[in-house]
């Protein structure tokens, strides 16, 4: 018996493979520490969340829900899911929350599965106007299974045109309207979206993944009082582990729970649910609002410096954690070229289409930038002004020395990613 166990240990703990992957993690840690991370959907978790998410909770199967599991030995695990639900409901004032979705995409798919039949009509913001792939892109299961139609932002202001959306919805009569975005920098009027949904007899789902941290702290209006379903990730402005959740009215609770499990998923990832409990708890603390406020101050610093430099900002600026700039118009390059140029200097952004983009998705006209991640690492308004100046210098092909000095100055003000 002893020999058998020793053999198993050797098979599973092979030295070379371990070192290989740990070496790569070290390399990625260095990359993260030496990078100005401006991808609007990314953030850095706390050491606490890292520890929980890497814990022995990963060993346990627990298909089902607290008190109704399909496996034995779930009495400790149940406490975790109950806590995550408690803090999540408190944070967002939710009638019901399901904390099992593995991701935001899965959370969206679960709502669709719960209330739509294949071929049902849905109306959502288009990808070019700031929507998300899971809001009906033809290559996503959402677009393959359901009959998605899209509304656009106004071509001049780049803002959601609610009157136009209402007209479109009344003609289309969709079963579901999807609000929320992955690249929209202004406040979304959830009350108006509810009004439109009620007028055309549609259900309303809001995907608040990007703005969840701002919603949690009252710095963006909450969709919860207005929507039948609210979906989200936990790892963007909310600064939790990489995962998702769904909030809904009580009357939808059992259909949503059934749709997540067994509809779409098997065993929940308990290590991540525990990290979500910690994330929701953290977001209930007063310091989290200070942090979210700093994210907003930092985006305003970025916005004002870009404006002073004559950079064209989509929708004229930002009310949340992100903004997009038109690099084609400002610098005469496409978003892909801009992304690469910035990458050369360890500034990470992502290329993005802009509304009514004349260019294709792989060479779009814009880049998207967000302030959540570097705010977590301790940066303030002056740092973001320097970042805006540096991006301007890089994209307009200026001298290397000033750029390197600027980047060094900013990185000196950052806390290490393993120490947060
Ligand atoms: N939500 C996407 C983003 O904004 O980057 C990722 O799925």
Short mmCIF file of C-alpha atoms and ligand atoms in Angstrom, two decimals:
data_model
loop_
_atom_site.label_atom_id
_atom_site.label_comp_id
_atom_site.label_asym_id
_atom_site.label_seq_id
_atom_site.Cartn_x
_atom_site.Cartn_y
_atom_site.Cartn_z
CA UNK A 1 0.00 0.00 0.00
CA UNK A 2 2.80 2.34 1.01
CA UNK A 3 4.63 1.72 -2.27
CA UNK A 4 1.44 2.37 -4.25
CA UNK A 5 1.03 5.80 -2.66
CA UNK A 6 4.67 6.69 -3.21
CA UNK A 7 4.30 5.78 -6.85
CA UNK A 8 1.20 7.95 -7.24
CA UNK A 9 2.99 10.89 -5.62
CA UNK A 10 5.88 10.55 -8.03
CA UNK A 11 3.61 10.41 -11.05
CA UNK A 12 1.63 13.48 -10.00
CA UNK A 13 4.50 15.50 -8.66
CA UNK A 14 7.02 15.08 -11.50
CA UNK A 15 9.70 17.68 -10.86
CA UNK A 16 10.37 18.92 -14.38
CA UNK A 17 6.76 19.77 -15.26
CA UNK A 18 6.26 21.55 -11.95
CA UNK A 19 9.28 23.73 -12.49
CA UNK A 20 8.26 24.45 -16.04
CA UNK A 21 4.88 25.85 -15.10
CA UNK A 22 6.12 27.62 -11.95
CA UNK A 23 8.80 29.22 -14.09
CA UNK A 24 6.18 30.52 -16.47
CA UNK A 25 4.11 31.89 -13.57
CA UNK A 26 7.22 33.72 -12.35
CA UNK A 27 7.73 35.12 -15.83
CA UNK A 28 4.09 36.30 -16.00
CA UNK A 29 4.39 37.85 -12.51
CA UNK A 30 7.37 39.85 -13.78
CA UNK A 31 5.46 40.87 -16.90
CA UNK A 32 2.50 42.06 -14.83
CA UNK A 33 4.78 44.00 -12.47
CA UNK A 34 6.57 45.73 -15.33
CA UNK A 35 3.43 46.61 -17.30
CA UNK A 36 1.06 49.55 -17.25
CA UNK A 37 -2.13 47.52 -17.50
CA UNK A 38 -4.93 49.48 -19.13
CA UNK A 39 -7.18 46.69 -20.43
CA UNK A 40 -10.58 47.85 -19.17
CA UNK A 41 -11.83 44.36 -18.28
CA UNK A 42 -8.79 43.37 -16.20
CA UNK A 43 -7.85 43.90 -12.58
CA UNK A 44 -5.52 42.56 -9.87
CA UNK A 45 -7.01 40.52 -7.02
CA UNK A 46 -5.94 40.73 -3.40
CA UNK A 47 -3.57 38.17 -1.86
CA UNK A 48 -6.52 36.93 0.15
CA UNK A 49 -8.55 36.14 -2.94
CA UNK A 50 -5.53 34.54 -4.62
CA UNK A 51 -5.11 32.28 -1.59
CA UNK A 52 -8.77 31.27 -1.41
CA UNK A 53 -8.98 30.65 -5.15
CA UNK A 54 -5.92 28.40 -4.98
CA UNK A 55 -7.15 26.47 -1.94
CA UNK A 56 -8.09 22.81 -1.32
CA UNK A 57 -11.72 23.73 -2.02
CA UNK A 58 -10.89 22.83 -5.62
CA UNK A 59 -10.93 19.15 -4.54
CA UNK A 60 -14.66 18.96 -3.85
CA UNK A 61 -17.59 18.08 -6.07
CA UNK A 62 -20.94 19.59 -5.05
CA UNK A 63 -23.44 19.39 -7.92
CA UNK A 64 -26.73 20.85 -6.77
CA UNK A 65 -27.41 23.66 -4.33
CA UNK A 66 -26.88 24.05 -0.55
CA UNK A 67 -28.86 21.36 1.27
CA UNK A 68 -29.72 19.59 -2.04
CA UNK A 69 -26.45 18.16 -3.34
CA UNK A 70 -25.81 15.10 -5.46
CA UNK A 71 -22.63 14.23 -3.51
CA UNK A 72 -21.83 13.39 0.07
CA UNK A 73 -19.51 15.42 2.28
CA UNK A 74 -20.94 18.82 1.30
CA UNK A 75 -21.76 20.07 4.80
CA UNK A 76 -18.75 22.42 4.95
CA UNK A 77 -19.00 23.44 1.31
CA UNK A 78 -22.66 24.47 1.79
CA UNK A 79 -21.56 27.13 4.27
CA UNK A 80 -19.42 28.72 1.56
CA UNK A 81 -22.15 29.00 -1.05
CA UNK A 82 -24.60 30.28 1.58
CA UNK A 83 -22.10 33.00 2.58
CA UNK A 84 -21.44 34.01 -1.04
CA UNK A 85 -25.19 34.33 -1.64
CA UNK A 86 -25.65 36.33 1.58
CA UNK A 87 -22.92 38.89 0.82
CA UNK A 88 -23.83 39.06 -2.88
CA UNK A 89 -27.52 39.71 -2.11
CA UNK A 90 -26.61 42.34 0.47
CA UNK A 91 -24.19 44.09 -1.89
CA UNK A 92 -26.61 44.40 -4.80
CA UNK A 93 -29.90 44.34 -2.89
CA UNK A 94 -30.88 41.22 -4.79
CA UNK A 95 -34.07 39.22 -4.33
CA UNK A 96 -32.21 36.15 -5.60
CA UNK A 97 -28.61 35.51 -6.62
CA UNK A 98 -27.02 32.46 -8.25
CA UNK A 99 -23.27 32.42 -7.60
CA UNK A 100 -22.43 29.26 -9.55
CA UNK A 101 -21.84 30.57 -13.14
CA UNK A 102 -18.24 29.92 -14.14
CA UNK A 103 -18.10 33.18 -16.12
CA UNK A 104 -20.04 36.15 -17.47
CA UNK A 105 -20.57 34.38 -20.79
CA UNK A 106 -22.04 31.41 -18.92
CA UNK A 107 -24.27 33.69 -16.87
CA UNK A 108 -25.65 35.26 -20.06
CA UNK A 109 -26.16 31.86 -21.68
CA UNK A 110 -28.03 30.66 -18.57
CA UNK A 111 -30.50 33.55 -18.75
CA UNK A 112 -31.08 32.91 -22.47
CA UNK A 113 -31.60 29.19 -21.82
CA UNK A 114 -34.03 29.99 -19.00
CA UNK A 115 -36.36 32.30 -20.91
CA UNK A 116 -35.82 31.83 -24.66
CA UNK A 117 -36.56 29.09 -27.16
CA UNK A 118 -34.29 28.70 -30.18
CA UNK A 119 -35.27 31.30 -32.77
CA UNK A 120 -36.82 33.75 -30.27
CA UNK A 121 -36.21 37.43 -31.00
CA UNK A 122 -33.81 39.43 -28.82
CA UNK A 123 -32.69 43.06 -29.09
CA UNK A 124 -29.21 44.04 -27.85
CA UNK A 125 -26.52 46.72 -28.36
CA UNK A 126 -24.32 45.86 -31.36
CA UNK A 127 -20.67 44.92 -30.88
CA UNK A 128 -19.51 47.99 -32.83
CA UNK A 129 -21.59 50.25 -30.61
CA UNK A 130 -20.04 48.72 -27.49
CA UNK A 131 -21.97 45.46 -26.93
CA UNK A 132 -20.47 42.03 -26.27
CA UNK A 133 -19.97 38.85 -28.32
CA UNK A 134 -22.49 37.02 -26.10
CA UNK A 135 -25.10 39.64 -26.98
CA UNK A 136 -25.88 37.91 -30.26
CA UNK A 137 -22.72 37.92 -32.39
CA UNK A 138 -23.28 35.47 -35.27
CA UNK A 139 -20.28 33.37 -34.19
CA UNK A 140 -21.40 33.14 -30.53
CA UNK A 141 -23.90 30.48 -29.40
CA UNK A 142 -26.22 33.40 -28.54
CA UNK A 143 -26.31 34.49 -32.19
CA UNK A 144 -26.44 30.92 -33.49
CA UNK A 145 -29.38 29.82 -31.30
CA UNK A 146 -31.51 32.95 -31.04
CA UNK A 147 -32.73 35.61 -33.46
CA UNK A 148 -30.69 38.59 -32.23
CA UNK A 149 -31.26 42.09 -33.63
CA UNK A 150 -29.13 45.05 -32.64
CA UNK A 151 -29.55 48.69 -31.74
CA UNK A 152 -26.78 51.22 -32.31
CA UNK A 153 -25.53 54.35 -30.63
CA UNK A 154 -26.28 57.70 -32.25
CA UNK A 155 -23.77 58.33 -35.08
CA UNK A 156 -23.00 61.89 -33.93
CA UNK A 157 -22.98 61.68 -30.13
CA UNK A 158 -22.09 57.96 -29.83
CA UNK A 159 -24.68 57.77 -27.04
CA UNK A 160 -27.49 55.19 -26.82
CA UNK A 161 -30.48 56.73 -28.60
CA UNK A 162 -33.33 55.52 -26.37
CA UNK A 163 -36.06 56.99 -28.64
CA UNK A 164 -34.70 55.11 -31.63
CA UNK A 165 -34.34 51.96 -29.52
CA UNK A 166 -37.96 52.26 -28.42
CA UNK A 167 -39.16 52.56 -32.03
CA UNK A 168 -37.10 49.52 -33.02
CA UNK A 169 -38.36 47.48 -30.05
CA UNK A 170 -42.02 48.30 -30.72
CA UNK A 171 -41.67 47.12 -34.32
CA UNK A 172 -39.58 44.03 -33.53
CA UNK A 173 -41.52 42.90 -30.42
CA UNK A 174 -38.56 40.94 -28.98
CA UNK A 175 -38.99 38.42 -26.20
CA UNK A 176 -35.92 39.86 -24.43
CA UNK A 177 -34.06 43.18 -24.46
CA UNK A 178 -30.40 43.06 -23.43
CA UNK A 179 -28.78 46.17 -21.94
CA UNK A 180 -25.22 46.66 -20.75
CA UNK A 181 -21.98 46.82 -22.68
CA UNK A 182 -18.30 46.05 -22.77
CA UNK A 183 -17.28 49.30 -24.39
CA UNK A 184 -19.68 52.10 -23.46
CA UNK A 185 -18.29 54.95 -21.38
CA UNK A 186 -21.47 56.75 -20.35
CA UNK A 187 -24.18 56.15 -17.73
CA UNK A 188 -26.83 53.69 -18.92
CA UNK A 189 -30.46 54.66 -18.22
CA UNK A 190 -31.86 51.39 -16.84
CA UNK A 191 -35.23 52.95 -15.93
CA UNK A 192 -35.73 53.93 -19.56
CA UNK A 193 -34.74 50.45 -20.73
CA UNK A 194 -37.32 48.96 -18.35
CA UNK A 195 -39.94 51.36 -19.68
CA UNK A 196 -39.19 50.26 -23.26
CA UNK A 197 -39.26 46.57 -22.30
CA UNK A 198 -42.62 46.97 -20.57
CA UNK A 199 -44.07 48.86 -23.58
CA UNK A 200 -43.19 46.06 -25.99
CA UNK A 201 -43.88 43.18 -23.59
CA UNK A 202 -40.23 42.06 -23.43
CA UNK A 203 -38.19 40.82 -20.51
CA UNK A 204 -35.12 42.88 -19.60
CA UNK A 205 -31.62 41.52 -18.95
CA UNK A 206 -28.75 43.82 -18.00
CA UNK A 207 -25.15 42.65 -18.31
CA UNK A 208 -23.35 44.85 -15.77
CA UNK A 209 -20.00 42.99 -15.93
CA UNK A 210 -17.88 46.08 -16.57
CA UNK A 211 -19.51 48.42 -14.10
CA UNK A 212 -20.32 45.99 -11.25
CA UNK A 213 -17.87 47.67 -8.83
CA UNK A 214 -19.33 51.09 -9.54
CA UNK A 215 -22.88 49.75 -9.16
CA UNK A 216 -21.95 48.04 -5.87
CA UNK A 217 -20.84 51.38 -4.42
CA UNK A 218 -23.65 53.53 -5.84
CA UNK A 219 -21.32 55.32 -8.27
CA UNK A 220 -23.35 54.07 -11.24
CA UNK A 221 -27.14 53.60 -10.95
CA UNK A 222 -28.04 49.99 -10.22
CA UNK A 223 -29.91 47.93 -12.83
CA UNK A 224 -31.27 45.60 -10.11
CA UNK A 225 -34.54 47.48 -9.41
CA UNK A 226 -35.35 47.67 -13.14
CA UNK A 227 -34.27 44.41 -14.75
CA UNK A 228 -35.74 40.93 -14.63
CA UNK A 229 -32.19 39.55 -14.80
CA UNK A 230 -28.80 41.09 -14.07
CA UNK A 231 -25.68 39.20 -15.10
CA UNK A 232 -22.09 39.99 -14.28
CA UNK A 233 -18.51 38.87 -14.06
CA UNK A 234 -16.68 39.30 -10.76
CA UNK A 235 -13.18 40.17 -11.97
CA UNK A 236 -13.46 43.56 -13.65
CA UNK A 237 -14.21 46.66 -11.54
CA UNK A 238 -15.51 44.31 -8.82
CA UNK A 239 -11.94 43.01 -8.35
CA UNK A 240 -12.81 39.43 -7.47
CA UNK A 241 -11.87 36.06 -8.96
CA UNK A 242 -12.47 35.26 -12.64
CA UNK A 243 -16.13 34.20 -12.56
CA UNK A 244 -19.78 35.21 -12.89
CA UNK A 245 -23.18 35.47 -11.17
CA UNK A 246 -26.84 36.14 -11.94
CA UNK A 247 -29.31 38.27 -9.98
CA UNK A 248 -33.04 37.95 -10.63
CA UNK A 249 -36.44 38.60 -9.18
CA UNK A 250 -37.70 35.92 -6.80
CA UNK A 251 -40.28 34.67 -9.31
CA UNK A 252 -37.44 33.68 -11.69
CA UNK A 253 -35.26 32.04 -9.00
CA UNK A 254 -35.99 28.38 -9.66
CA UNK A 255 -35.91 28.65 -13.46
CA UNK A 256 -32.53 30.45 -13.29
CA UNK A 257 -31.10 27.94 -10.82
CA UNK A 258 -32.22 25.04 -13.03
CA UNK A 259 -30.76 26.73 -16.08
CA UNK A 260 -27.32 27.11 -14.44
CA UNK A 261 -27.38 23.58 -12.97
CA UNK A 262 -28.13 21.16 -14.55
CA UNK A 263 -28.96 23.24 -17.65
CA UNK A 264 -25.47 24.45 -18.48
CA UNK A 265 -23.02 23.39 -15.80
CA UNK A 266 -22.02 20.44 -13.68
CA UNK A 267 -20.13 20.81 -10.41
CA UNK A 268 -19.70 24.37 -9.15
CA UNK A 269 -16.16 25.65 -8.62
CA UNK A 270 -16.22 25.99 -4.85
CA UNK A 271 -12.78 27.56 -4.58
CA UNK A 272 -14.03 30.36 -6.85
CA UNK A 273 -17.38 30.65 -5.06
CA UNK A 274 -15.44 31.11 -1.81
CA UNK A 275 -13.32 33.80 -3.49
CA UNK A 276 -16.56 35.43 -4.70
CA UNK A 277 -17.85 35.47 -1.10
CA UNK A 278 -14.65 37.29 -0.10
CA UNK A 279 -14.97 39.67 -3.05
CA UNK A 280 -18.59 40.58 -2.16
CA UNK A 281 -17.60 41.03 1.49
CA UNK A 282 -14.68 43.29 0.49
CA UNK A 283 -16.96 45.35 -1.74
CA UNK A 284 -19.30 45.97 1.22
CA UNK A 285 -16.49 47.71 3.13
CA UNK A 286 -16.17 51.54 3.08
CA UNK A 287 -12.63 51.35 1.58
CA UNK A 288 -14.05 49.78 -1.57
CA UNK A 289 -16.02 52.96 -2.30
CA UNK A 290 -12.84 55.03 -1.87
CA UNK A 291 -11.16 52.71 -4.41
CA UNK A 292 -14.06 52.99 -6.90
CA UNK A 293 -14.04 56.77 -6.52
CA UNK A 294 -10.34 56.80 -7.34
CA UNK A 295 -11.05 54.74 -10.51
CA UNK A 296 -13.42 57.54 -11.58
CA UNK A 297 -10.98 60.33 -10.66
CA UNK A 298 -8.29 58.53 -12.67
CA UNK A 299 -10.45 58.16 -15.78
CA UNK A 300 -11.25 61.88 -15.59
CA UNK A 301 -7.50 62.64 -15.40
CA UNK A 302 -6.88 60.46 -18.46
CA UNK A 303 -9.81 62.07 -20.27
CA UNK A 304 -8.79 65.67 -19.53
CA UNK A 305 -5.16 65.11 -20.57
CA UNK A 306 -6.22 63.39 -23.81
CA UNK A 307 -8.59 66.28 -24.52
CA UNK A 308 -5.85 68.83 -23.90
CA UNK A 309 -3.67 66.95 -26.40
CA UNK A 310 -6.42 66.91 -29.04
CA UNK A 311 -7.10 63.15 -28.91
CA UNK A 312 -10.56 62.18 -30.15
CA UNK A 313 -12.49 60.37 -27.40
CA UNK A 314 -15.55 58.29 -28.31
CA UNK A 315 -18.76 59.72 -26.79
CA UNK A 316 -16.76 62.77 -25.73
CA UNK A 317 -15.49 61.29 -22.45
CA UNK A 318 -16.32 58.87 -19.67
CA UNK A 319 -18.60 58.49 -16.65
CA UNK A 320 -17.20 55.11 -15.67
CA UNK A 321 -13.88 53.22 -15.64
CA UNK A 322 -13.18 53.12 -19.39
CA UNK A 323 -12.85 55.23 -22.49
CA UNK A 324 -12.09 54.62 -26.15
CA UNK A 325 -10.00 56.80 -28.40
CA UNK A 326 -10.12 57.07 -32.17
CA UNK A 327 -6.49 56.39 -33.09
CA UNK A 328 -7.22 56.30 -36.83
CA UNK A 329 -8.45 59.89 -36.78
CA UNK A 330 -5.98 61.23 -34.20
CA UNK A 331 -2.77 59.45 -35.22
CA UNK A 332 -3.47 58.02 -38.69
CA UNK A 333 -2.87 54.41 -37.53
CA UNK A 334 -5.26 51.54 -36.82
CA UNK A 335 -6.07 50.06 -33.40
CA UNK A 336 -3.96 46.98 -34.05
CA UNK A 337 -0.88 49.09 -34.82
CA UNK A 338 -1.55 51.24 -31.75
CA UNK A 339 -1.87 48.14 -29.53
CA UNK A 340 1.50 46.83 -30.80
CA UNK A 341 3.28 50.19 -30.45
CA UNK A 342 2.12 50.48 -26.85
CA UNK A 343 2.98 46.83 -26.15
CA UNK A 344 6.58 47.63 -27.14
CA UNK A 345 6.69 49.95 -24.14
CA UNK A 346 4.82 47.58 -21.79
CA UNK A 347 1.60 49.56 -21.93
CA UNK A 348 -1.22 47.05 -22.46
CA UNK A 349 -4.50 48.06 -24.12
CA UNK A 350 -6.84 46.38 -26.57
CA UNK A 351 -7.79 47.35 -30.08
CA UNK A 352 -11.50 47.97 -30.45
CA UNK A 353 -13.99 48.89 -33.09
CA UNK A 354 -15.61 52.28 -32.71
CA UNK A 355 -19.26 53.04 -33.59
CA UNK A 356 -19.83 52.88 -37.36
CA UNK A 357 -16.20 51.84 -37.80
CA UNK A 358 -15.19 51.91 -41.47
CA UNK A 359 -12.33 49.49 -40.66
CA UNK A 360 -12.52 45.70 -40.07
CA UNK A 361 -12.47 44.22 -36.51
CA UNK A 362 -8.82 43.08 -36.74
CA UNK A 363 -7.69 46.54 -37.83
CA UNK A 364 -10.29 48.73 -36.11
CA UNK A 365 -10.09 52.48 -35.61
CA UNK A 366 -9.93 52.52 -31.83
CA UNK A 367 -8.30 51.35 -28.65
CA UNK A 368 -10.05 50.94 -25.30
CA UNK A 369 -8.44 51.94 -22.00
CA UNK A 370 -9.54 51.42 -18.41
CA UNK A 371 -8.34 52.63 -15.03
CA UNK A 372 -9.45 49.86 -12.62
CA UNK A 373 -6.31 47.69 -12.73
CA UNK A 374 -3.71 50.44 -12.25
CA UNK A 375 -5.87 52.13 -9.59
CA UNK A 376 -5.60 48.84 -7.67
CA UNK A 377 -1.80 49.15 -7.96
CA UNK A 378 -1.99 52.58 -6.35
CA UNK A 379 -1.90 55.07 -9.21
CA UNK A 380 -3.50 58.49 -8.86
CA UNK A 381 -4.54 61.35 -11.16
CA UNK A 382 -1.01 62.67 -11.83
CA UNK A 383 0.15 59.20 -12.87
CA UNK A 384 -2.74 58.91 -15.31
CA UNK A 385 -2.00 62.34 -16.78
CA UNK A 386 1.56 61.17 -17.39
CA UNK A 387 0.24 57.93 -18.91
CA UNK A 388 -1.97 59.93 -21.31
CA UNK A 389 1.01 62.12 -22.33
CA UNK A 390 3.18 59.03 -22.82
CA UNK A 391 0.57 57.24 -24.94
CA UNK A 392 0.30 60.40 -27.04
CA UNK A 393 4.09 60.49 -27.53
CA UNK A 394 4.27 56.80 -28.48
CA UNK A 395 1.37 56.88 -30.92
CA UNK A 396 2.63 60.02 -32.60
CA UNK A 397 6.08 58.43 -33.07
CA UNK A 398 8.12 60.52 -30.62
CA UNK A 399 11.50 60.13 -28.90
CA UNK A 400 12.27 57.03 -26.94
CA UNK A 401 14.12 58.45 -23.91
CA UNK A 402 11.28 60.64 -22.55
CA UNK A 403 8.86 57.76 -22.98
CA UNK A 404 11.05 55.31 -21.06
CA UNK A 405 11.59 57.84 -18.24
CA UNK A 406 7.84 58.48 -18.01
CA UNK A 407 7.09 54.77 -17.81
CA UNK A 408 9.75 54.24 -15.14
CA UNK A 409 8.27 57.12 -13.11
CA UNK A 410 4.78 55.58 -13.27
CA UNK A 411 5.95 52.05 -12.44
CA UNK A 412 7.88 53.35 -9.41
CA UNK A 413 4.53 54.42 -7.94
CA UNK A 414 3.01 50.93 -8.36
CA UNK A 415 2.61 48.21 -5.76
CA UNK A 416 3.72 44.72 -6.78
CA UNK A 417 0.94 42.45 -8.04
CA UNK A 418 1.69 39.73 -5.44
CA UNK A 419 1.45 42.23 -2.58
CA UNK A 420 -2.01 43.71 -3.16
N1 LIG B 1 -16.08 41.63 -21.59
C1 LIG B 1 -14.94 41.45 -22.44
C2 LIG B 1 -14.09 42.65 -22.33
O1 LIG B 1 -14.68 43.65 -22.13
O2 LIG B 1 -12.87 42.63 -22.48
C3 LIG B 1 -14.28 40.20 -22.17
O3 LIG B 1 -15.20 39.16 -22.44
#
